[in-house]
mmCIF file of C-alpha atoms and ligand atoms in Angstrom:
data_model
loop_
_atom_site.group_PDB
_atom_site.id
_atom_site.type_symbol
_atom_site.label_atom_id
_atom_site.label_comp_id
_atom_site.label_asym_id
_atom_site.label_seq_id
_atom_site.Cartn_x
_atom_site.Cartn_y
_atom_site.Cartn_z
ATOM 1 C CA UNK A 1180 0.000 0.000 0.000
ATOM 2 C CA UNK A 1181 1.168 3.619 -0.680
ATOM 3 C CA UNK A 1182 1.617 5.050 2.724
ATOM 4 C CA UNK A 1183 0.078 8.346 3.155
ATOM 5 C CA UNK A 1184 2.781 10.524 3.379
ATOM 6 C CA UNK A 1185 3.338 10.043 -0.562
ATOM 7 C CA UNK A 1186 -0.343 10.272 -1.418
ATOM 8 C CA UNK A 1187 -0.551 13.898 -0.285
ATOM 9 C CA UNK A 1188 2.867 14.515 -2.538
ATOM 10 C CA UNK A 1189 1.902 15.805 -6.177
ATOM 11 C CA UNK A 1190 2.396 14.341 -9.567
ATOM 12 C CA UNK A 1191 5.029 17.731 -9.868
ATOM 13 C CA UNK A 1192 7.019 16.802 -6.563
ATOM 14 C CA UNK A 1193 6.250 13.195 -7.247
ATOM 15 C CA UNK A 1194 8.701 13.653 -10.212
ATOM 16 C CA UNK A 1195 11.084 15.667 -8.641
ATOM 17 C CA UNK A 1196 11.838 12.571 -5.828
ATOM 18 C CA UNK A 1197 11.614 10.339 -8.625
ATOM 19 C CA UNK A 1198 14.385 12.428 -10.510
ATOM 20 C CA UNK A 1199 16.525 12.911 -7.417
ATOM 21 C CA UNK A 1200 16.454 9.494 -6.182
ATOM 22 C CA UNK A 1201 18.253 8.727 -9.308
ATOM 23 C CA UNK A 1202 20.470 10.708 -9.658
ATOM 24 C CA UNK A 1203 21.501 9.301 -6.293
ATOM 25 C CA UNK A 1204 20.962 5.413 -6.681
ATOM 26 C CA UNK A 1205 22.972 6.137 -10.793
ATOM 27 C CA UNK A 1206 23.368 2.513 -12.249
ATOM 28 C CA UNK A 1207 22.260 0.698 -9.855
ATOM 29 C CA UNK A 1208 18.579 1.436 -10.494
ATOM 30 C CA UNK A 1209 16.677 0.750 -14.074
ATOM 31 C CA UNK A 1210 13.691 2.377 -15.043
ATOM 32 C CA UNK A 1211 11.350 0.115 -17.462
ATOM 33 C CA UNK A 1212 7.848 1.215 -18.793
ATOM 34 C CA UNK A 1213 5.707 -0.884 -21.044
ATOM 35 C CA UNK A 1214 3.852 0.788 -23.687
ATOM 36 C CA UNK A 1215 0.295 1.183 -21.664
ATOM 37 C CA UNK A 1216 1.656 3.072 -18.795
ATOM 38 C CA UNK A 1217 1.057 6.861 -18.007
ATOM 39 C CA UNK A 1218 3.103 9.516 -20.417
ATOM 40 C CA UNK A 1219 4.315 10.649 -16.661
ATOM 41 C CA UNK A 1220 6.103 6.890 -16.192
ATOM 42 C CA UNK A 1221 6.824 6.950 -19.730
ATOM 43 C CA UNK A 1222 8.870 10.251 -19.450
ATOM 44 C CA UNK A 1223 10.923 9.074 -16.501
ATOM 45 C CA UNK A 1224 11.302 5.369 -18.033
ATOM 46 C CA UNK A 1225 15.540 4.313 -18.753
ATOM 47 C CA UNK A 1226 13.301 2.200 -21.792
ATOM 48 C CA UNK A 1227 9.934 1.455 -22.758
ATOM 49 C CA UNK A 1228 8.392 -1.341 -24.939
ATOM 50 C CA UNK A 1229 6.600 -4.605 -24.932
ATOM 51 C CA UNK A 1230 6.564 -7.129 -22.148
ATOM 52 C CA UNK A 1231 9.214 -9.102 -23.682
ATOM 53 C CA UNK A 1232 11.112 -6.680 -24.867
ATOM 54 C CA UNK A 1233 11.694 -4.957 -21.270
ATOM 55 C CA UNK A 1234 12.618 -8.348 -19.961
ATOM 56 C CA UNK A 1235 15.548 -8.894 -22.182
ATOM 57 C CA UNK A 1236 16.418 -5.403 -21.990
ATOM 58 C CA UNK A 1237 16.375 -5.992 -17.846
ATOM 59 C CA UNK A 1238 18.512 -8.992 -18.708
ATOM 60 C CA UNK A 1239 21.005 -6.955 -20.563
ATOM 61 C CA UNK A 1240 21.612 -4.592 -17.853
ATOM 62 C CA UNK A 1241 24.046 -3.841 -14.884
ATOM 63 C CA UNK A 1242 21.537 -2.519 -12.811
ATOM 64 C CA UNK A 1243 20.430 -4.121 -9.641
ATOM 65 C CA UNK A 1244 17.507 -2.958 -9.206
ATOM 66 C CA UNK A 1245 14.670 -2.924 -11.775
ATOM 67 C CA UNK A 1246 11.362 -1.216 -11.613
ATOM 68 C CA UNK A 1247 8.999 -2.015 -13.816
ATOM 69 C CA UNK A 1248 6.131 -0.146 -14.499
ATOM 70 C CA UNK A 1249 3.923 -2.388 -15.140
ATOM 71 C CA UNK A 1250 1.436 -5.498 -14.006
ATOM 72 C CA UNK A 1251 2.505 -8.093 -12.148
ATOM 73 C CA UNK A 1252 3.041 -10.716 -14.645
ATOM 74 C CA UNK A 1253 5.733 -8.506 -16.500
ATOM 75 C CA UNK A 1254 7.448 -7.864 -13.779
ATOM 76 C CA UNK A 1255 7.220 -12.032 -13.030
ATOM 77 C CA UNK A 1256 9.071 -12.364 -16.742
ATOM 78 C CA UNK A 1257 11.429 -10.266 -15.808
ATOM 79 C CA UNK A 1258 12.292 -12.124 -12.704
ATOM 80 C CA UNK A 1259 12.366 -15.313 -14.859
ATOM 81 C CA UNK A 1260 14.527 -14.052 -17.106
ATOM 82 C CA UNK A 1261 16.556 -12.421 -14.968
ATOM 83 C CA UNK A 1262 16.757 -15.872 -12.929
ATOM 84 C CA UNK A 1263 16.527 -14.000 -9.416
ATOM 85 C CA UNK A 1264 19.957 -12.486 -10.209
ATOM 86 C CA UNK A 1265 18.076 -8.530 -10.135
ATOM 87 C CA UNK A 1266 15.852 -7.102 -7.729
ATOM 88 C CA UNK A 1267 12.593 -6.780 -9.619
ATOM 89 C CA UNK A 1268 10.162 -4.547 -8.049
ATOM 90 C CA UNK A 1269 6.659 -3.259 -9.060
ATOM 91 C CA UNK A 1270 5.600 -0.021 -7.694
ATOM 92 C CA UNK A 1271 2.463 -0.325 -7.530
ATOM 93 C CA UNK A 1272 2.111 -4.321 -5.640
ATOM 94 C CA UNK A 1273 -2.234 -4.324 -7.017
ATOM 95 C CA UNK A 1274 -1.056 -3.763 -11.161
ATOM 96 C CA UNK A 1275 -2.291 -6.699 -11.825
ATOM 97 C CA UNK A 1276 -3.361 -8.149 -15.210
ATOM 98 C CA UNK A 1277 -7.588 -9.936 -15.622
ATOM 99 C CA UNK A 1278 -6.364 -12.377 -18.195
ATOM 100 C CA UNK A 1279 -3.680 -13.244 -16.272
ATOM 101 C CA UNK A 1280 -6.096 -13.853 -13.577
ATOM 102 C CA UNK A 1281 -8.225 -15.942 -15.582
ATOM 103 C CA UNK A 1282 -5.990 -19.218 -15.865
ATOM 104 C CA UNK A 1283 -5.291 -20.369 -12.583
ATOM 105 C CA UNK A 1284 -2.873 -23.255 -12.921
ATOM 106 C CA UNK A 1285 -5.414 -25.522 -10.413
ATOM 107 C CA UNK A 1286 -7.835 -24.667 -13.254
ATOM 108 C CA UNK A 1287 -5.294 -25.492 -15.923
ATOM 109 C CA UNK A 1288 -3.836 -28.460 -14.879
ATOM 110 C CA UNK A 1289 -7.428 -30.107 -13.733
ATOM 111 C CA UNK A 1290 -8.371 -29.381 -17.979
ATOM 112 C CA UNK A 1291 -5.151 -30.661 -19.012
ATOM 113 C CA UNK A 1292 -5.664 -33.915 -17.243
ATOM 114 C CA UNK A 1293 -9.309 -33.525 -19.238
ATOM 115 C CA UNK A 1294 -8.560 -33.457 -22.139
ATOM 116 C CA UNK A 1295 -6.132 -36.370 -24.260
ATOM 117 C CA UNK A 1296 -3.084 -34.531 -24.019
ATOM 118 C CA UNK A 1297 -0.932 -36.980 -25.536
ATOM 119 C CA UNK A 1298 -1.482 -35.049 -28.734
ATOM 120 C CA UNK A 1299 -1.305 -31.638 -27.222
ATOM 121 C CA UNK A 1300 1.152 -28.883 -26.743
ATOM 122 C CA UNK A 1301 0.648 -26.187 -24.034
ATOM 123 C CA UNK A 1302 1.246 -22.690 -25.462
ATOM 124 C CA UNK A 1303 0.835 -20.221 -23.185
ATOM 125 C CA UNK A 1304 0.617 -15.832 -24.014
ATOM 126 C CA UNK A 1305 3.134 -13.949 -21.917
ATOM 127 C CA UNK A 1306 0.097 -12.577 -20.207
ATOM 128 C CA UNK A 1307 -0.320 -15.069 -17.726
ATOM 129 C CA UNK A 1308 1.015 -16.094 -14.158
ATOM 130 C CA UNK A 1309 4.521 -17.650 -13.701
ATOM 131 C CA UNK A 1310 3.193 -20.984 -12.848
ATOM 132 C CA UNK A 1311 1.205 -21.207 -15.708
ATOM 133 C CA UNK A 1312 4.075 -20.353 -17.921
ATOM 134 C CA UNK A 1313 6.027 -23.135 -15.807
ATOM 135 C CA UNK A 1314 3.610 -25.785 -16.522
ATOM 136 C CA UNK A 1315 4.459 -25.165 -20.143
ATOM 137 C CA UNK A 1316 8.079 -25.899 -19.482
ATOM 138 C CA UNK A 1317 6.941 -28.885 -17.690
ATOM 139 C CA UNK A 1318 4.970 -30.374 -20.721
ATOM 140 C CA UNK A 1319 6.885 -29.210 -23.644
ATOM 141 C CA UNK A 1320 4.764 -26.751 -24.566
ATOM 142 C CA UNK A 1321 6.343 -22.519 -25.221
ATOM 143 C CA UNK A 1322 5.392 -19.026 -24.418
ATOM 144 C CA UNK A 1323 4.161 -17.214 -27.287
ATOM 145 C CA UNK A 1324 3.532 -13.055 -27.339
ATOM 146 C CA UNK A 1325 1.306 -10.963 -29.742
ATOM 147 C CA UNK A 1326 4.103 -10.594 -31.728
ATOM 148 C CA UNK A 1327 5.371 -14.288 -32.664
ATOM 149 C CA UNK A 1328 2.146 -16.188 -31.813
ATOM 150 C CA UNK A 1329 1.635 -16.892 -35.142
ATOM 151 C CA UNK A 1330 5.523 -18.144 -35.853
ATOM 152 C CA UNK A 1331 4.707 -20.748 -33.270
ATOM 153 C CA UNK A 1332 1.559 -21.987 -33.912
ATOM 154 C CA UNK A 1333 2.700 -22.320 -37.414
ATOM 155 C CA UNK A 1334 5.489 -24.303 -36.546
ATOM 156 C CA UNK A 1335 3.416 -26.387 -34.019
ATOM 157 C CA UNK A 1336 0.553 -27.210 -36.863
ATOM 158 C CA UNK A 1337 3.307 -27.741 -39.438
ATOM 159 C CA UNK A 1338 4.315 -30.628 -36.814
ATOM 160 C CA UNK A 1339 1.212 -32.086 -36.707
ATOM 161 C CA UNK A 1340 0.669 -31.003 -32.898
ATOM 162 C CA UNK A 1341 -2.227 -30.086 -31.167
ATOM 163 C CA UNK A 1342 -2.396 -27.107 -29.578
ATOM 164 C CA UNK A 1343 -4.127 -26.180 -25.847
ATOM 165 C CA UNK A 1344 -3.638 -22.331 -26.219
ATOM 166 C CA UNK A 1345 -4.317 -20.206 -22.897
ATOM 167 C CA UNK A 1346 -5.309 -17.842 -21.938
ATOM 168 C CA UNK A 1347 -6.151 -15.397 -24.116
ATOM 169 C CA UNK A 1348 -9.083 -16.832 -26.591
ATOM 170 C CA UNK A 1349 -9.319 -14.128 -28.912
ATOM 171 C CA UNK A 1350 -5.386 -14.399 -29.805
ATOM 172 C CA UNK A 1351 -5.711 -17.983 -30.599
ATOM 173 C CA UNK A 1352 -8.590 -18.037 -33.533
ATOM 174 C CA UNK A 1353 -7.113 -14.416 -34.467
ATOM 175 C CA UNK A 1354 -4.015 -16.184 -35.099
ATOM 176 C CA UNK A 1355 -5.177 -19.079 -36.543
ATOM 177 C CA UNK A 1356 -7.322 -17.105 -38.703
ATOM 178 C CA UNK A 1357 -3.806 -15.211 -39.965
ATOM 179 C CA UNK A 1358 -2.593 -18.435 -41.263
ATOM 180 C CA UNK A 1359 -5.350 -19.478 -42.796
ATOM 181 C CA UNK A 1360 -6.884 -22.188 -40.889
ATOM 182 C CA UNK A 1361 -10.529 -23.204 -41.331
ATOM 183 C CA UNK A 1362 -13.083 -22.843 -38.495
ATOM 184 C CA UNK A 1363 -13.130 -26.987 -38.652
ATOM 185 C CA UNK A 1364 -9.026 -27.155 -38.474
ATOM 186 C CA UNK A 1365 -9.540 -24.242 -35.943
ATOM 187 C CA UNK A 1366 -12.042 -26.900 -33.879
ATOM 188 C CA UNK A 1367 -9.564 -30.043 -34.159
ATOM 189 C CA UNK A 1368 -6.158 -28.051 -33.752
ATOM 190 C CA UNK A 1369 -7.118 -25.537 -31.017
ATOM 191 C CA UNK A 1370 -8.167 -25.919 -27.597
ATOM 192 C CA UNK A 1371 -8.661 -22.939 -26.538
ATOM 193 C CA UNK A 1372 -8.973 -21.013 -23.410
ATOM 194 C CA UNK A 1373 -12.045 -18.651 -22.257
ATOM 195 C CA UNK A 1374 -9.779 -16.348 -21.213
ATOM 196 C CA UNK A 1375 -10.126 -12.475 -22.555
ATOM 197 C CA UNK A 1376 -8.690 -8.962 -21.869
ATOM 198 C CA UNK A 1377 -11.479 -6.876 -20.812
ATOM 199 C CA UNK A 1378 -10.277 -3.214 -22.534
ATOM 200 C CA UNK A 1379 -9.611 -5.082 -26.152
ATOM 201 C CA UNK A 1380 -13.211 -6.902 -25.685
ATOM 202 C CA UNK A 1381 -14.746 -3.344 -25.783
ATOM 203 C CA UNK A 1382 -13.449 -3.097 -29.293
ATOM 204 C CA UNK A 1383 -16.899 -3.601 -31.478
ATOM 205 C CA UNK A 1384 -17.468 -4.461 -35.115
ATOM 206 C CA UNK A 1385 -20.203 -1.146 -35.027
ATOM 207 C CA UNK A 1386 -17.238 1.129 -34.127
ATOM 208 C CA UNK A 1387 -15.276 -0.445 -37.820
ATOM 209 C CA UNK A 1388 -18.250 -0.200 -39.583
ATOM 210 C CA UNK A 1389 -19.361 3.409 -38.526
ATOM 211 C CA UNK A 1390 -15.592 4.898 -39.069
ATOM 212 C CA UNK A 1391 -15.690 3.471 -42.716
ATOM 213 C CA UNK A 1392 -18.537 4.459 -43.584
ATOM 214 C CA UNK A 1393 -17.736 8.331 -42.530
ATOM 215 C CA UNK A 1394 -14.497 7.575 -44.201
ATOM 216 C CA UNK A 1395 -13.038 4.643 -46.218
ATOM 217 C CA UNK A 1396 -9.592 5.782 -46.547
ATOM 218 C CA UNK A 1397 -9.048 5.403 -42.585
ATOM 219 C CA UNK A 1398 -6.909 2.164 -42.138
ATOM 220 C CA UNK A 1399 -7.963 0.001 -39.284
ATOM 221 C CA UNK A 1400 -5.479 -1.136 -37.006
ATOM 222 C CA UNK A 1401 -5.784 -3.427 -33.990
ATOM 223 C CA UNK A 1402 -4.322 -5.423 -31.672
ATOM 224 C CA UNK A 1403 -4.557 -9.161 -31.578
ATOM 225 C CA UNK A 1404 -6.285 -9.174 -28.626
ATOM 226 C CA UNK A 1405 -9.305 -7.567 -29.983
ATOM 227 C CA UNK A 1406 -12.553 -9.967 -30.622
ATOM 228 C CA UNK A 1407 -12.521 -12.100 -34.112
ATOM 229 C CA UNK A 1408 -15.198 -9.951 -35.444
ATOM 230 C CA UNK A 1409 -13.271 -7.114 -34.985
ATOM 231 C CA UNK A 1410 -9.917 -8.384 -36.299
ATOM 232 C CA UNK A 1411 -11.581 -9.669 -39.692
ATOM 233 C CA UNK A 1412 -12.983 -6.267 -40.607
ATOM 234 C CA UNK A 1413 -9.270 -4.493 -39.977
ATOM 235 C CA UNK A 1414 -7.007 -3.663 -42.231
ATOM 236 C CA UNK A 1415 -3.714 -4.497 -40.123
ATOM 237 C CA UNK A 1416 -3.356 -6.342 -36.830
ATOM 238 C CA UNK A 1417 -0.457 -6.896 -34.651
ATOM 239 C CA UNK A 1418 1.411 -6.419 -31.387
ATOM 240 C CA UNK A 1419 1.928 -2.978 -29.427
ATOM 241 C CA UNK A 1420 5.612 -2.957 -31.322
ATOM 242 C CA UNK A 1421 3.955 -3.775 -34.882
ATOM 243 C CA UNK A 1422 1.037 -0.979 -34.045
ATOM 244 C CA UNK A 1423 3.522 1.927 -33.352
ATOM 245 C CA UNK A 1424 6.400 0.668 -36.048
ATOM 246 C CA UNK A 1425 2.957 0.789 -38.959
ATOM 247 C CA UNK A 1426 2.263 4.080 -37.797
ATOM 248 C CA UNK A 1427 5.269 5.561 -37.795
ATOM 249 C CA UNK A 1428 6.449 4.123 -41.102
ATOM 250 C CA UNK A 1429 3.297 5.275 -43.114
ATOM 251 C CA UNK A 1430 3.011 7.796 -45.197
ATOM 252 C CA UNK A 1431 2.441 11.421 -44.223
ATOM 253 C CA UNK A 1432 -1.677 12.630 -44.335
ATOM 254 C CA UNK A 1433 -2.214 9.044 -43.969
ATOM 255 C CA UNK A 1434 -5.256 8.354 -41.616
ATOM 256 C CA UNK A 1435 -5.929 5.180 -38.970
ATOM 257 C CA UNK A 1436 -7.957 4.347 -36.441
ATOM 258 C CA UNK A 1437 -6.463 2.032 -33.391
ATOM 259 C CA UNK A 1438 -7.860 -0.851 -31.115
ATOM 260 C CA UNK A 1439 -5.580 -0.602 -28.247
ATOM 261 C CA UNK A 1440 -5.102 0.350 -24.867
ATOM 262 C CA UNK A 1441 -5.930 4.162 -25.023
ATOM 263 C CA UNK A 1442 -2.130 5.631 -23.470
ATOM 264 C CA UNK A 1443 -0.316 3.749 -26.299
ATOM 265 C CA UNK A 1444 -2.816 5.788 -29.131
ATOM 266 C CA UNK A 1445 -2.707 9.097 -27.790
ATOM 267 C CA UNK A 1446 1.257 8.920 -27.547
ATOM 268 C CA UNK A 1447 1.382 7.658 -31.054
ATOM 269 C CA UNK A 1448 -1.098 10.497 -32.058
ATOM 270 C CA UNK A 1449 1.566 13.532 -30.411
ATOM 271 C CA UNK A 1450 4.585 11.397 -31.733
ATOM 272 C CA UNK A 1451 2.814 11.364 -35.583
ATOM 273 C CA UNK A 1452 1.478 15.471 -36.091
ATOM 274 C CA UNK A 1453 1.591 14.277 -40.148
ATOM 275 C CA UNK A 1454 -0.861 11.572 -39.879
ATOM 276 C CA UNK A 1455 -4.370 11.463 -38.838
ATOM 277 C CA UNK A 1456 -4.878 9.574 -35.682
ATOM 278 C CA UNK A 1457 -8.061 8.249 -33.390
ATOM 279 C CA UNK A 1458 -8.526 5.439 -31.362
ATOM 280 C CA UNK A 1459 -11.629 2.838 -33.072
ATOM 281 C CA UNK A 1460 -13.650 3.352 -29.714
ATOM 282 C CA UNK A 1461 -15.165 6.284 -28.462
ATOM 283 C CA UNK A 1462 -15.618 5.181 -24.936
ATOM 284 C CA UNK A 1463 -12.123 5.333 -23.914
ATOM 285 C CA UNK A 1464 -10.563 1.932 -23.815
ATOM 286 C CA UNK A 1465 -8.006 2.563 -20.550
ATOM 287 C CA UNK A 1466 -6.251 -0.503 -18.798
ATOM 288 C CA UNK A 1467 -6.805 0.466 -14.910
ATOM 289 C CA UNK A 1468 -4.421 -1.428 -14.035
ATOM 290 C CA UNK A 1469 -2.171 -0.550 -16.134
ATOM 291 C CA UNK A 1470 -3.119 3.218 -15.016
ATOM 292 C CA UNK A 1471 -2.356 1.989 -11.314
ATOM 293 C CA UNK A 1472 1.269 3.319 -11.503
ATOM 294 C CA UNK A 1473 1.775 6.928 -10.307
ATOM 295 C CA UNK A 1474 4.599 8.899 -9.753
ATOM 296 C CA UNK A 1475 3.643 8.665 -5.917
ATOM 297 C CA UNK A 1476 4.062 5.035 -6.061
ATOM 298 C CA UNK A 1477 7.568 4.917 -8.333
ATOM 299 C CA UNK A 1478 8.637 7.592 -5.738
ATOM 300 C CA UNK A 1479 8.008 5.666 -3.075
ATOM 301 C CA UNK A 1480 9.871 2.479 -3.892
ATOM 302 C CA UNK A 1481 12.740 4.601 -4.990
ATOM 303 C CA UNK A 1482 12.914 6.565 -1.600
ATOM 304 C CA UNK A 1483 13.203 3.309 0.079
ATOM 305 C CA UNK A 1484 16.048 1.767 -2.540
ATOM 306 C CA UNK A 1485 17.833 5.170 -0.907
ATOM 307 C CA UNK A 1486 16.962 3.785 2.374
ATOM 308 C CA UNK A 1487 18.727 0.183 1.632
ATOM 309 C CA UNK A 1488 14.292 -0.985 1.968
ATOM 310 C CA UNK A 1489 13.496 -3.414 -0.861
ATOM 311 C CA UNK A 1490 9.460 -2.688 -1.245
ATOM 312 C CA UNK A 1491 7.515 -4.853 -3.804
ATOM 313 C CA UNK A 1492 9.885 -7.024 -5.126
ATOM 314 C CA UNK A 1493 8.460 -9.717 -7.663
ATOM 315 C CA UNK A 1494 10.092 -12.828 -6.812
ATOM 316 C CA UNK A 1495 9.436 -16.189 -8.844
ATOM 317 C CA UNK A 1496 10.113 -19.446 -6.881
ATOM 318 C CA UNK A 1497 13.411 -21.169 -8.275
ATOM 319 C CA UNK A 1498 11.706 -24.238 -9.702
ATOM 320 C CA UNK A 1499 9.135 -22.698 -11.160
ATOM 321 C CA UNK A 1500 11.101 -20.037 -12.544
ATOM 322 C CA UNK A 1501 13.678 -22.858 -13.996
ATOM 323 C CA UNK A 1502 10.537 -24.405 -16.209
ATOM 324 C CA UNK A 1503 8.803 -21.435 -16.828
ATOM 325 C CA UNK A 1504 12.272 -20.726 -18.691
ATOM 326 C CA UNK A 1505 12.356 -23.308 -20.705
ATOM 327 C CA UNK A 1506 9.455 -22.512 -22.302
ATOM 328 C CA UNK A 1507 11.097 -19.268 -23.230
ATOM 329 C CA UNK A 1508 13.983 -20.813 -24.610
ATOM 330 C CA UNK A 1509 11.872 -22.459 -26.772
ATOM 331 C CA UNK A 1510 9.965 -19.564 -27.925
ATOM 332 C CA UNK A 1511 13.389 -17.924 -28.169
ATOM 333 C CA UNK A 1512 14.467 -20.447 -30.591
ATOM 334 C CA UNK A 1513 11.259 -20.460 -32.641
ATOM 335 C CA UNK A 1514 11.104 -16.837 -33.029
HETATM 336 O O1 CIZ B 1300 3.528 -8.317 -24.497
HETATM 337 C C1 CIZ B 1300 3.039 -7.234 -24.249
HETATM 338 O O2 CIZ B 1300 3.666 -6.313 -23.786
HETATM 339 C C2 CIZ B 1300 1.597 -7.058 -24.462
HETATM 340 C C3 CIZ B 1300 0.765 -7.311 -23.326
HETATM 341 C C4 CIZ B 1300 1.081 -6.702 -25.619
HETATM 342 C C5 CIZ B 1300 1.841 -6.310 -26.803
HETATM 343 O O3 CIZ B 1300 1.295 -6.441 -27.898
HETATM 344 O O4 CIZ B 1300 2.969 -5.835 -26.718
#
């Protein structure tokens, strides 16, 4: 919990501790923001990007200390990856992450047991919970992220495997729908999770329809996490990297609407004045979780760092963190 002494600090003097506490702690602290987080994190961030991508860049590093401003399962990566040898810490200890949430590994295991396995290889989205990730490693089965879910699934199919894909349903049939399977294949390959991310569900086929209408030139751009319906009426889908590297790569006066998280598209909106830029939804989609981290609460764990206090530290347990592992070596080799 953020004690109240920091509450009653502004965003302002929130920044200001932030700024002084590291110039004071130098290399041994790392700043890491992932692309949903508040433009105030994202200002005072050492690096920002994707899950993965702040988990090998946290690898890479001298630093000792990492915070990531994130959710909880990021921050559990980066732990993993790290193999306990940084301090991992999440400022705000409540960031955490609904689809995670929504694949317990009781729950996971008990289906996997359900279902005939034998054929069946456990591919799990980085968006899930360190033991879930370590079951994979258990059963020969890989992590997959937005952006190489279809390079493994591909190379699982061309295998003739099975695959139980968790948790996020909407990424497995969008990704099977990218390489072209039929909704029979789709049936016999996939068993699928009924997990979901609750601000890319709010993403509706109306919204598509209603911008094109207005305007057909606007390109449609989503994130794989978006519902089916969704995904088949856009004109480009992919990860949070693929989103912002489209963007910025298009032509000038070119226009686009974006299913994402609603940080990332205003950001790319200020960073791209030559291209016309709105996000599909008009009720804002905003991750609250995601929104958890404040200055106040990056302050506060970086105060303590200054005060030798360790607060929030994300720590996987060995074994698990040894399997969960190797199913990122295996998506590492893949992809
Ligand atoms: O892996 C990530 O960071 C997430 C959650 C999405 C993405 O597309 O980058």
């Amino acid at each position: 919990m953020l004690p109240n002494k920091y509450k009653a600090v502004t965003h302002e003097a929130s920044i200001n501790k932030i700024l002084d506490a590291k110039k004071k702690l130098g290399k041994k602290v790392f700043i890491l923001a992932h692309h949903y987080q508040r433009d105030e994190i994202v200002e005072i961030a050492d690096a920002v990007g994707d899950s993965l991508k702040l988990s090998k860049i946290a690898a890479a590093t001298k630093s000792k200390y990492i915070i990531f401003c994130g959710v909880h399962f990021m921050a559990e990566t980066a732990d993993i990856i790290n193999k306990g040898k940084k301090v991992v810490i999440l400022p705000d200890i409540n960031a955490g992450c609904p689809m995670a949430d929504m694949a317990e590994i009781e729950q996971v295991e008990k289906t996997w047991m359900q279902i005939d396995n034998k054929d069946f290889i456990p591919v799990t989205y980085i968006n899930s919970k360190a033991q879930v990730k370590a079951f994979c490693g258990k059963n020969n089965g890989y992590i997959c992220t937005s952006s190489n879910a279809d390079k493994i699934l591909h190379h699982l199919f061309k295998n003739n495997k099975k695959v139980f894909f968790l948790p996020d349903k909407n990424l497995g049939i969008n990704t099977a729908n990218k390489l072209g399977l039929s909704k029979s294949e789709i049936k016999k390959k996939l068993f699928l999770w009924d997990g979901y991310c609750p601000v890319h569900m709010l993403f509706k086929t109306e919204q598509v329809e209603k911008i094109k209408q207005a305007d057909p030139e606007v390109n449609i751009l989503v994130h794989p996490e978006v519902p089916p319906q969704v995904a088949a009426k856009a004109d480009f889908m992919g990860s949070t990297e693929y989103i912002i590297d489209t963007v910025q790569k298009a032509k000038k006066g070119t226009k686009w609407a974006i299913a994402t998280e609603v940080h990332l598209v205003a950001r790319i909106a200020r960073k791209n004045p030559d291209k016309h830029i709105q996000l599909l939804s008009s009720p804002v989609c905003m991750c609250s979780m995601m929104d958890r981290t404040s200055p106040q609460h990056v302050a506060y764990v970086m105060e303590s760092l200054l005060q030798n206090k360790i607060i929030n530290r994300i720590k996987v347990e060995k074994n698990t963190a040894r399997l969960a592992n190797l199913a990122i070596k295996r998506m590492l080799q893949i992809s």
